[in-house]
XYZ file of C-alpha atoms in Angstrom:
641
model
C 91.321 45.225 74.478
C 89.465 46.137 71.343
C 86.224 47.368 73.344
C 89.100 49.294 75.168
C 90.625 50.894 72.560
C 87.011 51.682 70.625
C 86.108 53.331 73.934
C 89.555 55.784 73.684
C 89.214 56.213 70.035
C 85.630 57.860 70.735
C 86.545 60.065 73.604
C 89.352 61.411 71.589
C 87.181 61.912 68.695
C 84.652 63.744 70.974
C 87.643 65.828 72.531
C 88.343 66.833 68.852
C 84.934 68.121 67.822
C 83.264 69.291 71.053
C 86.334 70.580 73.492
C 86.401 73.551 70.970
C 82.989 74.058 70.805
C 82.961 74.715 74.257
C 86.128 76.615 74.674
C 84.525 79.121 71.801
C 81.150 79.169 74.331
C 83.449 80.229 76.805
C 82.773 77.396 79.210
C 86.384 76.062 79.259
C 88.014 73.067 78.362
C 87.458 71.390 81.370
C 83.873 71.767 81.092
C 83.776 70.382 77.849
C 85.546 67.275 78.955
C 82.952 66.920 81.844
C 79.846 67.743 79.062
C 81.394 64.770 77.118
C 81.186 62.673 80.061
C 77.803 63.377 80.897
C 76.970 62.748 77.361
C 78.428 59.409 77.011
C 77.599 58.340 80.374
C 74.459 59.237 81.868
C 72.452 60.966 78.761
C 73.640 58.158 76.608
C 74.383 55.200 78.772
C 77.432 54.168 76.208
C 79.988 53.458 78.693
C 80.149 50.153 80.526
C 82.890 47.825 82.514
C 85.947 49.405 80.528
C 85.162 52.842 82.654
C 86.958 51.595 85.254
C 90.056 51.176 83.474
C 89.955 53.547 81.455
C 89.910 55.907 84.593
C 93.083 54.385 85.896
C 95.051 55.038 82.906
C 93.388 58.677 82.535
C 94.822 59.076 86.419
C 98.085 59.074 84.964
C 97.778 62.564 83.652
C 96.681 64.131 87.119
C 100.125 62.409 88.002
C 101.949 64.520 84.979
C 99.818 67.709 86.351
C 101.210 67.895 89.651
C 104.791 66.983 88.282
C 104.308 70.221 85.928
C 102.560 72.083 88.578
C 106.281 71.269 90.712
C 108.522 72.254 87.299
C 106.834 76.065 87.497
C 107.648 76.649 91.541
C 110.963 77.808 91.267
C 112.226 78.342 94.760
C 112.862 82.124 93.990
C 109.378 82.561 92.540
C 108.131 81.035 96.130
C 110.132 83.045 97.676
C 108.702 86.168 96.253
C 105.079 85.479 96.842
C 105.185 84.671 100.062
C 103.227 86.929 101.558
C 99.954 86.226 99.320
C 100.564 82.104 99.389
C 100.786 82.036 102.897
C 98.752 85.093 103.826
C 95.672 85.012 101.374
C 96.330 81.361 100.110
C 97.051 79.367 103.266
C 93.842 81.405 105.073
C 91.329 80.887 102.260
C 92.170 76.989 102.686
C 92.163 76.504 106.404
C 88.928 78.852 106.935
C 87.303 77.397 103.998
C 88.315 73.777 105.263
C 87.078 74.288 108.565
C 83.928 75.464 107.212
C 82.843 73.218 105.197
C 83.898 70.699 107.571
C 81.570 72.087 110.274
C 78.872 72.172 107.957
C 79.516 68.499 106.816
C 79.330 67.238 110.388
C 76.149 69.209 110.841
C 74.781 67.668 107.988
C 75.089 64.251 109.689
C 78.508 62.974 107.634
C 81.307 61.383 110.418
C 84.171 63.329 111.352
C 86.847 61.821 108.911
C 84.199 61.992 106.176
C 83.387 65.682 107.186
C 87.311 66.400 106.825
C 87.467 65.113 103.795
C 85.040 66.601 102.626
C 86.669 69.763 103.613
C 89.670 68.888 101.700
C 87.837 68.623 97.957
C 85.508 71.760 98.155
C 88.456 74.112 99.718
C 89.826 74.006 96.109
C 88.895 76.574 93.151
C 89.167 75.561 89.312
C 93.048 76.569 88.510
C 92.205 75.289 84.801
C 88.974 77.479 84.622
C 89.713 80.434 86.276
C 93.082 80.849 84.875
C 92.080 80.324 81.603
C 89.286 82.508 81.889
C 91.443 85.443 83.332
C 93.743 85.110 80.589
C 91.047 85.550 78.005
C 89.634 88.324 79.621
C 93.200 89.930 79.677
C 92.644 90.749 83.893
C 95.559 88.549 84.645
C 97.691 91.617 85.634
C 94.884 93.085 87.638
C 95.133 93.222 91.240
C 92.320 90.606 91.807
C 93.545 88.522 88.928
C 96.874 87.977 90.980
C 95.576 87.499 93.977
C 93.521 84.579 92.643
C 96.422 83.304 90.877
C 98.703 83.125 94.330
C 95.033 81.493 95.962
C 95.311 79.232 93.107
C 98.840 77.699 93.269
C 98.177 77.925 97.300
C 95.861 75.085 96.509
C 97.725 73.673 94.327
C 100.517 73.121 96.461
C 98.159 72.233 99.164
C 96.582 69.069 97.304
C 100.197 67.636 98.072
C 99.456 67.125 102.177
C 95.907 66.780 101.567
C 96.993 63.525 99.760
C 99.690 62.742 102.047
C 97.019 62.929 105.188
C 93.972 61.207 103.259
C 95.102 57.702 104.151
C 95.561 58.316 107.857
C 92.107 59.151 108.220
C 91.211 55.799 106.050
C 88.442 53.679 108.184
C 89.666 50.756 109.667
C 93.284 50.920 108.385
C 92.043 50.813 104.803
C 95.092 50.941 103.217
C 97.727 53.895 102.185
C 96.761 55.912 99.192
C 97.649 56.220 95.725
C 95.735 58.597 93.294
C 94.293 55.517 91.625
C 93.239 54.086 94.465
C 95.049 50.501 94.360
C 98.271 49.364 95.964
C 101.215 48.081 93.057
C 101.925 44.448 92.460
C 104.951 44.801 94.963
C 105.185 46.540 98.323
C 108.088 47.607 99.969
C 106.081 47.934 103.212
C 103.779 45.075 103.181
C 105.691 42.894 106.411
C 107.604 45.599 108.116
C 106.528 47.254 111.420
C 104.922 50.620 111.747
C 108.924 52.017 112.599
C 110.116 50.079 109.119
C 107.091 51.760 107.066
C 108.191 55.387 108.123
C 111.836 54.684 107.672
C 111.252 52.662 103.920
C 108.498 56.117 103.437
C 111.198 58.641 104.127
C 113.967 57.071 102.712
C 111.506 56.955 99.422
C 111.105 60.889 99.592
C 114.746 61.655 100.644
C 115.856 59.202 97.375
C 113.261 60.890 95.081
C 114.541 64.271 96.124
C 118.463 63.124 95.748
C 117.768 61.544 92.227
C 115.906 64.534 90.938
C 119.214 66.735 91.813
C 121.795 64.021 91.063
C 120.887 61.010 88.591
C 118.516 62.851 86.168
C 120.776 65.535 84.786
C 123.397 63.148 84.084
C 120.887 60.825 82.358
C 119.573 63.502 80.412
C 123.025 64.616 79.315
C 123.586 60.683 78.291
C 120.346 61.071 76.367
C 120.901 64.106 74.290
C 123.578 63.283 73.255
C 121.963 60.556 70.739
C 119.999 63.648 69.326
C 117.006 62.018 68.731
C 113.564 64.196 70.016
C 111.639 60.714 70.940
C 114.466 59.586 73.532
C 113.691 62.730 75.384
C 110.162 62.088 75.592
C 110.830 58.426 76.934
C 112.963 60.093 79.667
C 110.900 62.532 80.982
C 108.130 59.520 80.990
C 110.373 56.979 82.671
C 111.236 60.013 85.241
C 107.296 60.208 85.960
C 106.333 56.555 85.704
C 109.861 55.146 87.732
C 108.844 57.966 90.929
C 105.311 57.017 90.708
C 105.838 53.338 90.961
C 108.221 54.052 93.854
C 105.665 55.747 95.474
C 103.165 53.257 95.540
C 105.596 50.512 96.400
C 106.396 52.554 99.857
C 102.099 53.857 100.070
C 102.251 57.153 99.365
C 100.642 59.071 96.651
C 102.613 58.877 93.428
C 101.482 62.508 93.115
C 103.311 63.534 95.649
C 106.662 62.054 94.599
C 106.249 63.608 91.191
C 105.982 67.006 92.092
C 108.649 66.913 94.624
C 110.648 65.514 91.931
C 108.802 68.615 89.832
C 110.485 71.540 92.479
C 114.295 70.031 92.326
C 113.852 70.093 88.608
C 112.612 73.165 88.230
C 115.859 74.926 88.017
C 117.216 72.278 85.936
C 118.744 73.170 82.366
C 116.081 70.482 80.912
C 113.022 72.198 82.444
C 111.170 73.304 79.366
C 112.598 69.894 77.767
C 110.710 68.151 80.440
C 107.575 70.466 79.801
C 107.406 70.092 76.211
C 107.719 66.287 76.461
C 105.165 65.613 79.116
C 102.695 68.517 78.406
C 100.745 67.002 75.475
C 100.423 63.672 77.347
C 99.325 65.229 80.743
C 96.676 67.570 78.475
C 95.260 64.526 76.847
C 95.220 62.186 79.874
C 94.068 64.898 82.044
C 90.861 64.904 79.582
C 90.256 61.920 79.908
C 90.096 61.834 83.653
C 87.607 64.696 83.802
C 85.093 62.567 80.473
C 85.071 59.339 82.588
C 84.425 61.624 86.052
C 81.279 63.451 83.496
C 80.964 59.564 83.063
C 80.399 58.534 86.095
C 78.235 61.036 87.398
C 74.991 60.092 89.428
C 72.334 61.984 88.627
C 69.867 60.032 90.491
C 70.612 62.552 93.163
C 68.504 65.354 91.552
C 65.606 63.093 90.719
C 65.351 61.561 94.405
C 66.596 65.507 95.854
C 66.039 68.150 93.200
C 65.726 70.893 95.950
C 68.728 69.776 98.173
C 71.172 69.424 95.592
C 70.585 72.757 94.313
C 71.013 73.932 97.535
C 74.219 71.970 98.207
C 75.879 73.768 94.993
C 74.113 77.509 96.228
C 75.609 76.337 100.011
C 79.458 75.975 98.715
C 79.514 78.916 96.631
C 77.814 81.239 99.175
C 80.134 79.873 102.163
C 83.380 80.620 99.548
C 81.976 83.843 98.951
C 81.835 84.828 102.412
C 85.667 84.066 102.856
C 86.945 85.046 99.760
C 85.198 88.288 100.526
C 86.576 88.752 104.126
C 90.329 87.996 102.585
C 89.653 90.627 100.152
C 89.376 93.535 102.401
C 91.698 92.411 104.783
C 94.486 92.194 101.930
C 92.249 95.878 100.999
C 91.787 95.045 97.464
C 89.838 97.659 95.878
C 85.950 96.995 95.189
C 86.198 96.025 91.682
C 89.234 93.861 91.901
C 88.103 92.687 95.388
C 84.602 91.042 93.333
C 86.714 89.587 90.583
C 88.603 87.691 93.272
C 85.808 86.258 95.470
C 83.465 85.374 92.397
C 86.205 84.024 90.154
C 86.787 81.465 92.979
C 83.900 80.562 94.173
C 83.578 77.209 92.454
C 85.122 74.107 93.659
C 87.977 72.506 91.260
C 89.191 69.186 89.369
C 91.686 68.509 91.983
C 88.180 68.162 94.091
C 87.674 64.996 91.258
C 91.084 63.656 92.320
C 90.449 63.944 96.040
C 87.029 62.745 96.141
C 88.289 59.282 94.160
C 90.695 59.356 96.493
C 88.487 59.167 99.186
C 86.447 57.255 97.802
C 88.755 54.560 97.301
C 90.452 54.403 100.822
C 86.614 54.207 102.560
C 86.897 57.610 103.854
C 83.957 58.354 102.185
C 80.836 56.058 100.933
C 80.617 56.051 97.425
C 77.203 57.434 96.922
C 78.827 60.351 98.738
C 81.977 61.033 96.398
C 79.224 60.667 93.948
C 77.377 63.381 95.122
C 80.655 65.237 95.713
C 81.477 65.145 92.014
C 78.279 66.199 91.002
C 78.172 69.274 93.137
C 81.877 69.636 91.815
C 80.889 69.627 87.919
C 77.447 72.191 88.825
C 79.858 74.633 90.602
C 82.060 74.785 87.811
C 79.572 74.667 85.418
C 78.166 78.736 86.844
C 81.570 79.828 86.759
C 81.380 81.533 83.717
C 78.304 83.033 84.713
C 79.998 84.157 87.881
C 82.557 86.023 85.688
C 79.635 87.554 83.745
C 78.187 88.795 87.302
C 81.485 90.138 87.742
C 81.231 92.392 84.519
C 77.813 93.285 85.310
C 78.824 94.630 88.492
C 81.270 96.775 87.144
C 79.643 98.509 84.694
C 77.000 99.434 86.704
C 79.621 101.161 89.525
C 80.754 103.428 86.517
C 80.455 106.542 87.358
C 79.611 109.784 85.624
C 82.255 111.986 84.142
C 84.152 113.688 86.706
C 83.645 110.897 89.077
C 86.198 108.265 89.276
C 86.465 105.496 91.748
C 88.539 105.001 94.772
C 92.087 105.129 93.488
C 94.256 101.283 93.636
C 95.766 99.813 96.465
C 99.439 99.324 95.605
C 100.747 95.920 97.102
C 104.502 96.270 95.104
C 107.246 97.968 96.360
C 109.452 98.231 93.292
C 112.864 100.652 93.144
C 111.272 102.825 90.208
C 108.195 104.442 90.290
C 106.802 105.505 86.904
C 104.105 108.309 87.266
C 102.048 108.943 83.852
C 101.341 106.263 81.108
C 100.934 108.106 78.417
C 103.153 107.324 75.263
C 106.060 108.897 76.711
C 105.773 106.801 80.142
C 104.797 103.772 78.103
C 108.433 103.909 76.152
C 110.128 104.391 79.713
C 108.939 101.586 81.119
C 109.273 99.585 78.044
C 113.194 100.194 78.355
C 113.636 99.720 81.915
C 111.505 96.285 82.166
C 113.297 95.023 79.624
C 116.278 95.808 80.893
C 115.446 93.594 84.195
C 114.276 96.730 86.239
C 111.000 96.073 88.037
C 108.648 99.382 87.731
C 105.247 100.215 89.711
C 103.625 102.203 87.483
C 100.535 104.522 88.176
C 98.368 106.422 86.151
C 95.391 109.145 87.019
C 92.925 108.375 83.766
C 90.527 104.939 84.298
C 90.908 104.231 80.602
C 94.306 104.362 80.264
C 94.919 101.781 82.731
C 92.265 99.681 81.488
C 93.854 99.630 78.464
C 96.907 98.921 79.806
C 96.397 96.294 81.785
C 94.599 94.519 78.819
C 97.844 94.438 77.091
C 99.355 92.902 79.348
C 101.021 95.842 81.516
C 100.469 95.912 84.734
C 99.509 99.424 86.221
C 97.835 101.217 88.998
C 95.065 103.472 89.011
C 95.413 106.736 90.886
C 96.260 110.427 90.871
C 99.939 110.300 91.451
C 99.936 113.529 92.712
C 98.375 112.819 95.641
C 100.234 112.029 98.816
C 98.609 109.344 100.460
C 98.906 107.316 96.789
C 102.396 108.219 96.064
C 103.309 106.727 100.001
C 101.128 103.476 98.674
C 103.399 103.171 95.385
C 106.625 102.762 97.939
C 108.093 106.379 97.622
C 109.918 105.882 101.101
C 111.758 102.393 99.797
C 112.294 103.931 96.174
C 115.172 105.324 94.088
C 114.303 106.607 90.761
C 111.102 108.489 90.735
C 109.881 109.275 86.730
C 107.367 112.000 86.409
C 105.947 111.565 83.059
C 102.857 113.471 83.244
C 101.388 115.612 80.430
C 100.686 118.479 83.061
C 103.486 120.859 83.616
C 101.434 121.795 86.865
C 100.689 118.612 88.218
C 104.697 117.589 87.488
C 105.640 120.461 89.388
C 103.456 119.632 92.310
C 104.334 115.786 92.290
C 108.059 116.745 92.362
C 107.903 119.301 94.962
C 106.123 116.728 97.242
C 108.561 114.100 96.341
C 111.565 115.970 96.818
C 110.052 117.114 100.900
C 109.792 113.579 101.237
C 112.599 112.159 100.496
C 115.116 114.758 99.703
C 117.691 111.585 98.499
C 115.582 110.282 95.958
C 116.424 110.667 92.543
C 113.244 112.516 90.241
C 113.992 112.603 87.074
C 110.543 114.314 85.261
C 109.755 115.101 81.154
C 108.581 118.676 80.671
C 106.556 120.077 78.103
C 108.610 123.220 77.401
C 111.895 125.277 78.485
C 109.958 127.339 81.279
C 108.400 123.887 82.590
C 111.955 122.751 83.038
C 112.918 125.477 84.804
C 110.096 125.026 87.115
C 110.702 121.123 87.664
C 114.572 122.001 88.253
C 113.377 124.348 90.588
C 111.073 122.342 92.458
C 113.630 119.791 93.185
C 114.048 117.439 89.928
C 117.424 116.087 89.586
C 116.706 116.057 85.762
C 114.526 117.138 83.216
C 113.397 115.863 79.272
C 112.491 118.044 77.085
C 109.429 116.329 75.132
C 110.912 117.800 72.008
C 114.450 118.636 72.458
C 115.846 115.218 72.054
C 113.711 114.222 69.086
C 115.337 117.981 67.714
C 118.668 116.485 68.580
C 118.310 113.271 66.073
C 116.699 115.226 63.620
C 119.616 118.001 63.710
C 122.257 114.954 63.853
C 120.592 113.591 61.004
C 120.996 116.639 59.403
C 124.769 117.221 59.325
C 125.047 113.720 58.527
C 123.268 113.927 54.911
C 125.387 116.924 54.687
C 128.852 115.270 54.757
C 129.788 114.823 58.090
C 130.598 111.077 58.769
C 127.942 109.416 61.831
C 131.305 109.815 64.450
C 131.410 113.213 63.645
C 127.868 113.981 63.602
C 127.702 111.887 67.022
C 130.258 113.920 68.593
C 128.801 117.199 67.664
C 124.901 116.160 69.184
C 126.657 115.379 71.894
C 128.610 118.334 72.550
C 125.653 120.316 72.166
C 123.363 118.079 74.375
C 125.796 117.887 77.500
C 126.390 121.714 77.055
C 122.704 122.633 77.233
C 121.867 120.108 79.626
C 124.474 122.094 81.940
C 122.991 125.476 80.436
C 119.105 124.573 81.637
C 120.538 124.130 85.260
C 122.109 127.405 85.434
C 119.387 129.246 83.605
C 116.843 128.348 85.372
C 118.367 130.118 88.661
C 118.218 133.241 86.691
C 114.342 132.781 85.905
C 111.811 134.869 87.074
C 108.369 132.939 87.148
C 105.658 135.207 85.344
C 108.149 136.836 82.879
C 108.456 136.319 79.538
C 112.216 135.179 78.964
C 113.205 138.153 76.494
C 111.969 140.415 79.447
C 114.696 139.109 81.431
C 117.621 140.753 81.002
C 119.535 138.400 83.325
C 118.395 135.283 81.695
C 119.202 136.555 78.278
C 122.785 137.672 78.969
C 123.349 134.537 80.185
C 121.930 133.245 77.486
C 124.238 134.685 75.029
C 127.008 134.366 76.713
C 126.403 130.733 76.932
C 125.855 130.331 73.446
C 129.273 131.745 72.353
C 130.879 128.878 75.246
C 128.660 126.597 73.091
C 130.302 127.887 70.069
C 133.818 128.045 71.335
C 133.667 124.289 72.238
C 132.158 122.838 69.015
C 135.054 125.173 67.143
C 137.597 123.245 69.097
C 136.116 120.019 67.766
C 138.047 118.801 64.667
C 134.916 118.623 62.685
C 134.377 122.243 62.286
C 135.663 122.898 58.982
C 134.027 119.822 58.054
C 130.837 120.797 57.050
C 131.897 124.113 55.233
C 134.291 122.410 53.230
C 132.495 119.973 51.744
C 129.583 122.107 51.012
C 131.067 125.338 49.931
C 129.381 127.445 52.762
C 131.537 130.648 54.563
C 129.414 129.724 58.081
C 131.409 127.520 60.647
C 129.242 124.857 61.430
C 129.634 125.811 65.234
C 127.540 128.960 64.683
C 124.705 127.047 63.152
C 124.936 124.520 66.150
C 124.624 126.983 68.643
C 121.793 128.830 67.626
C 119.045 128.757 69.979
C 115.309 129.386 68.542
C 113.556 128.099 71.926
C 113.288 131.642 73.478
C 109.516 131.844 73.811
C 107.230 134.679 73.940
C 104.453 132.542 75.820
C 103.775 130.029 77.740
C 101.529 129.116 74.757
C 104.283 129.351 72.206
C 105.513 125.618 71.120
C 109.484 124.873 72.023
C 112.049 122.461 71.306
């Protein structure tokens, strides 16, 4: 016990001064556990007998991981990444599989151990690569979600993997746990092979039924003692009490936790359950990957320093080669399609967890898993340089200036379509995503939608002007189309197209002056925003309020004079004669006047007209000064609104 608890004491210390050391290199946290390991294990030689169970308590927090991992996959989130988990996701694993499997057989390992084998390098880093697209802010790239469905894909995937592992045990080795040992008591120990699959489903079936039925009460019972710590003892007694019935009926207790994970996940004590367990499963989880760094055989590059080398070049070159395939037939553009092969090239921790597994059910020798782990920990130690080849690769595609790339390939097929992200398109899309509205946006300059997508928003490259890009953004499925470009030409042309493709769709477009809105009205835009006129409006309300009118008053009288010209633009603009300067236009400006006075008339029926010339002293009716009109323009140059 003491030796036990000196050995924690000085992993946790480690954890505290080198973990951060490493995360600031930008290697990663789990590579810092696994440096840790290495230190104290094989550079060292400080660890002895206490490894072992030190390793079985540290299993508890891959346990917590996958019961996390099942709190996140809410059925509607499934649901609406189907496509890329089963597509993308479910191919990269069964080709990569198969693969590897081939190549283990040809190597000389047995069939089952050639399977298995399959099984651990199939998987990517989720810790690594997710962290490190976060940091790099290309989460909301194209390639960065693609890897991300890949990545719960395999997630979700470690579930069967674990759940077929002890079929292919040698010689009936036992059923599997993620520690590798069968429980003090067995459920299954003296029934027949019919009684073992009943007692095993009737296990699942009861895990899945208490998870919807027993734990919300309980939790209700809890809370209401209002004390934080009785929380955290439930959400562990959830996790221990499944895991324990798991490896009473054989089965991984990994797998009952995260089914237990996806009927909680829509559960009102979700993010309780998160909070509680997270710290645990981030501690534990450490300590798994220091006593796998631990354990580590390096004898294998002394006795083999070419062929292990090549082992590590062999797995990332035969991931490559998929990844690569999957990326142009999902027809992810060249930059995006790089980021997603090299960012998961590597194997991943769950290959730790399957590889012990293994290990421990005789599926594969032990010298093996050993070398298994240590191509593991070298495939994950390049990944950040695989990210840095990534970089590399882009700068040196960048083009000159007036050469741009190939424009996005849109996968989303959203109801609004937001064309321009400028400041004006950034504040519309702002508004509508946050009022539960999902937008694809698109945007013709590079650097915008660099910068855009390192904020966080999620944007397409691509002149939206062009046909072929605006069918790729979903403008058959769409209803709102929002032109929010800074080029009254290019808005003209974008609407025009729009409205000969789908006459029903609604186009509503900003222009930069009155003539542009004419244009846009007459090329088919159901609406039009002046980029000045409303900011006028506030500033005019704003005004008459300092002035004496009260804010109802001053409201009302905006919005007189906003709905009036609104319907004024429309009619206008069937009067204008492209090419002519409006006070050339006789038509235009009769109607012009004449729809001033209307103007006039209706703000002198409001019963705030006298308002503002009786409180101020001043002969004009506050109608006339509303309805005067300085945007008649002499140019196309001349600034309006």
């Amino acid at each position: 016990m003491d030796v036990f608890l000196f050995q924690t004491t000085l992993y946790l210390g480690a954890i505290v001064l080198l973990v951060p050391i490493a995360s600031r290199l930008g290697l990663g946290s789990v590579l810092g556990y696994l440096l840790i390991g290495i230190l104290f294990g094989p550079v060292l030689g400080l660890t002895g007998s206490e490894m072992d169970s030190l390793r079985h308590f540290a299993e508890i927090g891959v346990v917590m991981m996958l019961f996390l991992i099942g709190l996140e996959l809410e059925p509607r989130v499934l649901w609406a990444m189907r496509d890329k988990l089963i597509g993308l996701g479910g191919l990269q694993v069964l080709i990569t599989l198969a693969l590897i499997t081939i190549a283990a057989i040809a190597f000389g390992q047995e069939w089952r151990a050639g399977l298995a084998m399959g099984m651990i390098f199939a998987l990517s880093s989720t810790a690594i690569v997710l962290q490190t697209l976060s940091e790099k802010k290309l989460m909301n790239t194209p390639g960065g979600r693609s890897a991300f469905s890949v990545l719960l894909m395999q997630d979700i995937a470690v579930i069967p993997m674990l759940a077929v592992m002890p079929f292919l045990a040698i010689d009936g080795a036992g059923h599997g746990n993620v520690v590798g040992d069968h429980g003090p008591v067995s459920l299954i120990a003296e029934l027949p092979a019919w009684g073992v699959t009943l007692v095993t489903l009737g296990a699942v079936m009861g895990t899945v039924l208490a998870g919807h039925y027993l734990v919300r009460p309980l939790f209700r019972f809890v809370q209401a003692a209002r004390l934080r710590e009785l929380n955290t003892a439930m959400a562990l007694v959830i996790v221990g009490g499944i895991a324990s019935v798991m490896l009473m009926v054989g089965l991984s207790p990994a797998l009952g936790t995260f089914l237990a994970g996806v009927v909680l996940a829509n559960s009102e004590f979700r993010h309780e359950l998160e909070s509680s367990i997270e710290p645990f499963k981030g501690l534990l989880l450490g300590l798994f990957f220091i006593t796998v760094g631990a354990g580590m055989d390096f004898s294998f590059v002394r006795e083999a320093p070419v062929m292990v080398p090549v082992y590590v070049t062999g797995l990332v070159l035969i991931k490559v080669a998929v990844l690569y395939m999957l990326a142009l037939l999902f027809r992810l553009d060249r930059d995006n399609r790089w980021l997603f092969t090299l960012g998961l090239a590597q194997a991943g921790e769950f290959g730790f967890v399957l590889s012990a597994f293994a290990a421990s059910q005789s599926i594969l020798p032990q010298n093996v898993a050993n070398l298994a782990n240590l191509v593991i920990a070298l495939s994950m130690l390049i990944t950040p340089a695989l990210f840095i080849m990534h970089q590399v690769m882009v700068r040196l595609r960048q083009r000159p200036d007036g050469e741009r790339p190939d424009h996005d390939h849109i996968e989303e097929r959203h109801p609004v379509i937001i064309a321009g992200m400028g400041r004006f398109g950034q504040t519309v899309n702002r508004i509508v995503t946050m009022m539960g509205c999902a937008t694809t946006v698109v945007d013709h300059d590079l650097r915008v939608v660099q910068r855009m997508r390192r904020l966080g928003f999620k944007t397409y490259f691509g002149d939206p002007t062009r046909p072929e890009l605006l069918a790729s953004a979903g403008i058959e499925t769409a209803e709102v189309l929002v032109v929010c470009l800074g080029d009254p030409v290019a808005s003209a042309k974008l609407v025009a197209h729009a409205r000969r493709v789908r006459p029903d769709l609604f186009i509503i477009a900003r222009a930069r002056d009155r003539v542009n809105a004419y244009e846009l009205l007459r090329a088919g835009a159901d609406d039009v925003v002046r980029e000045l006129f409303d900011s006028a409006l506030r500033t005019g309300r704003s005004v008459i309020e300092r002035s004496g009118l009260t804010p109802v008053e001053a409201e009302n009288a905006t919005r007189t004079f906003f709905e009036f010209d609104r319907a004024a633009l429309r009619d206008l603009s069937r009067v204008w004669k492209p090419g002519v300067p409006l006070e050339d236009n006789a038509e235009h400006m009769a109607m012009h006047k004449a729809l001033g006075e209307e103007l006039a008339s209706a703000l002198a029926e409001a019963p705030l007209r006298e308002a503002f010339p009786r409180r101020h002293g001043d002969s004009t009716p506050i109608a006339a000064i509303l309805a005067e009109e300085p945007e008649i323009q002499h140019s196309r140059n001349a600034q309006g609104q």
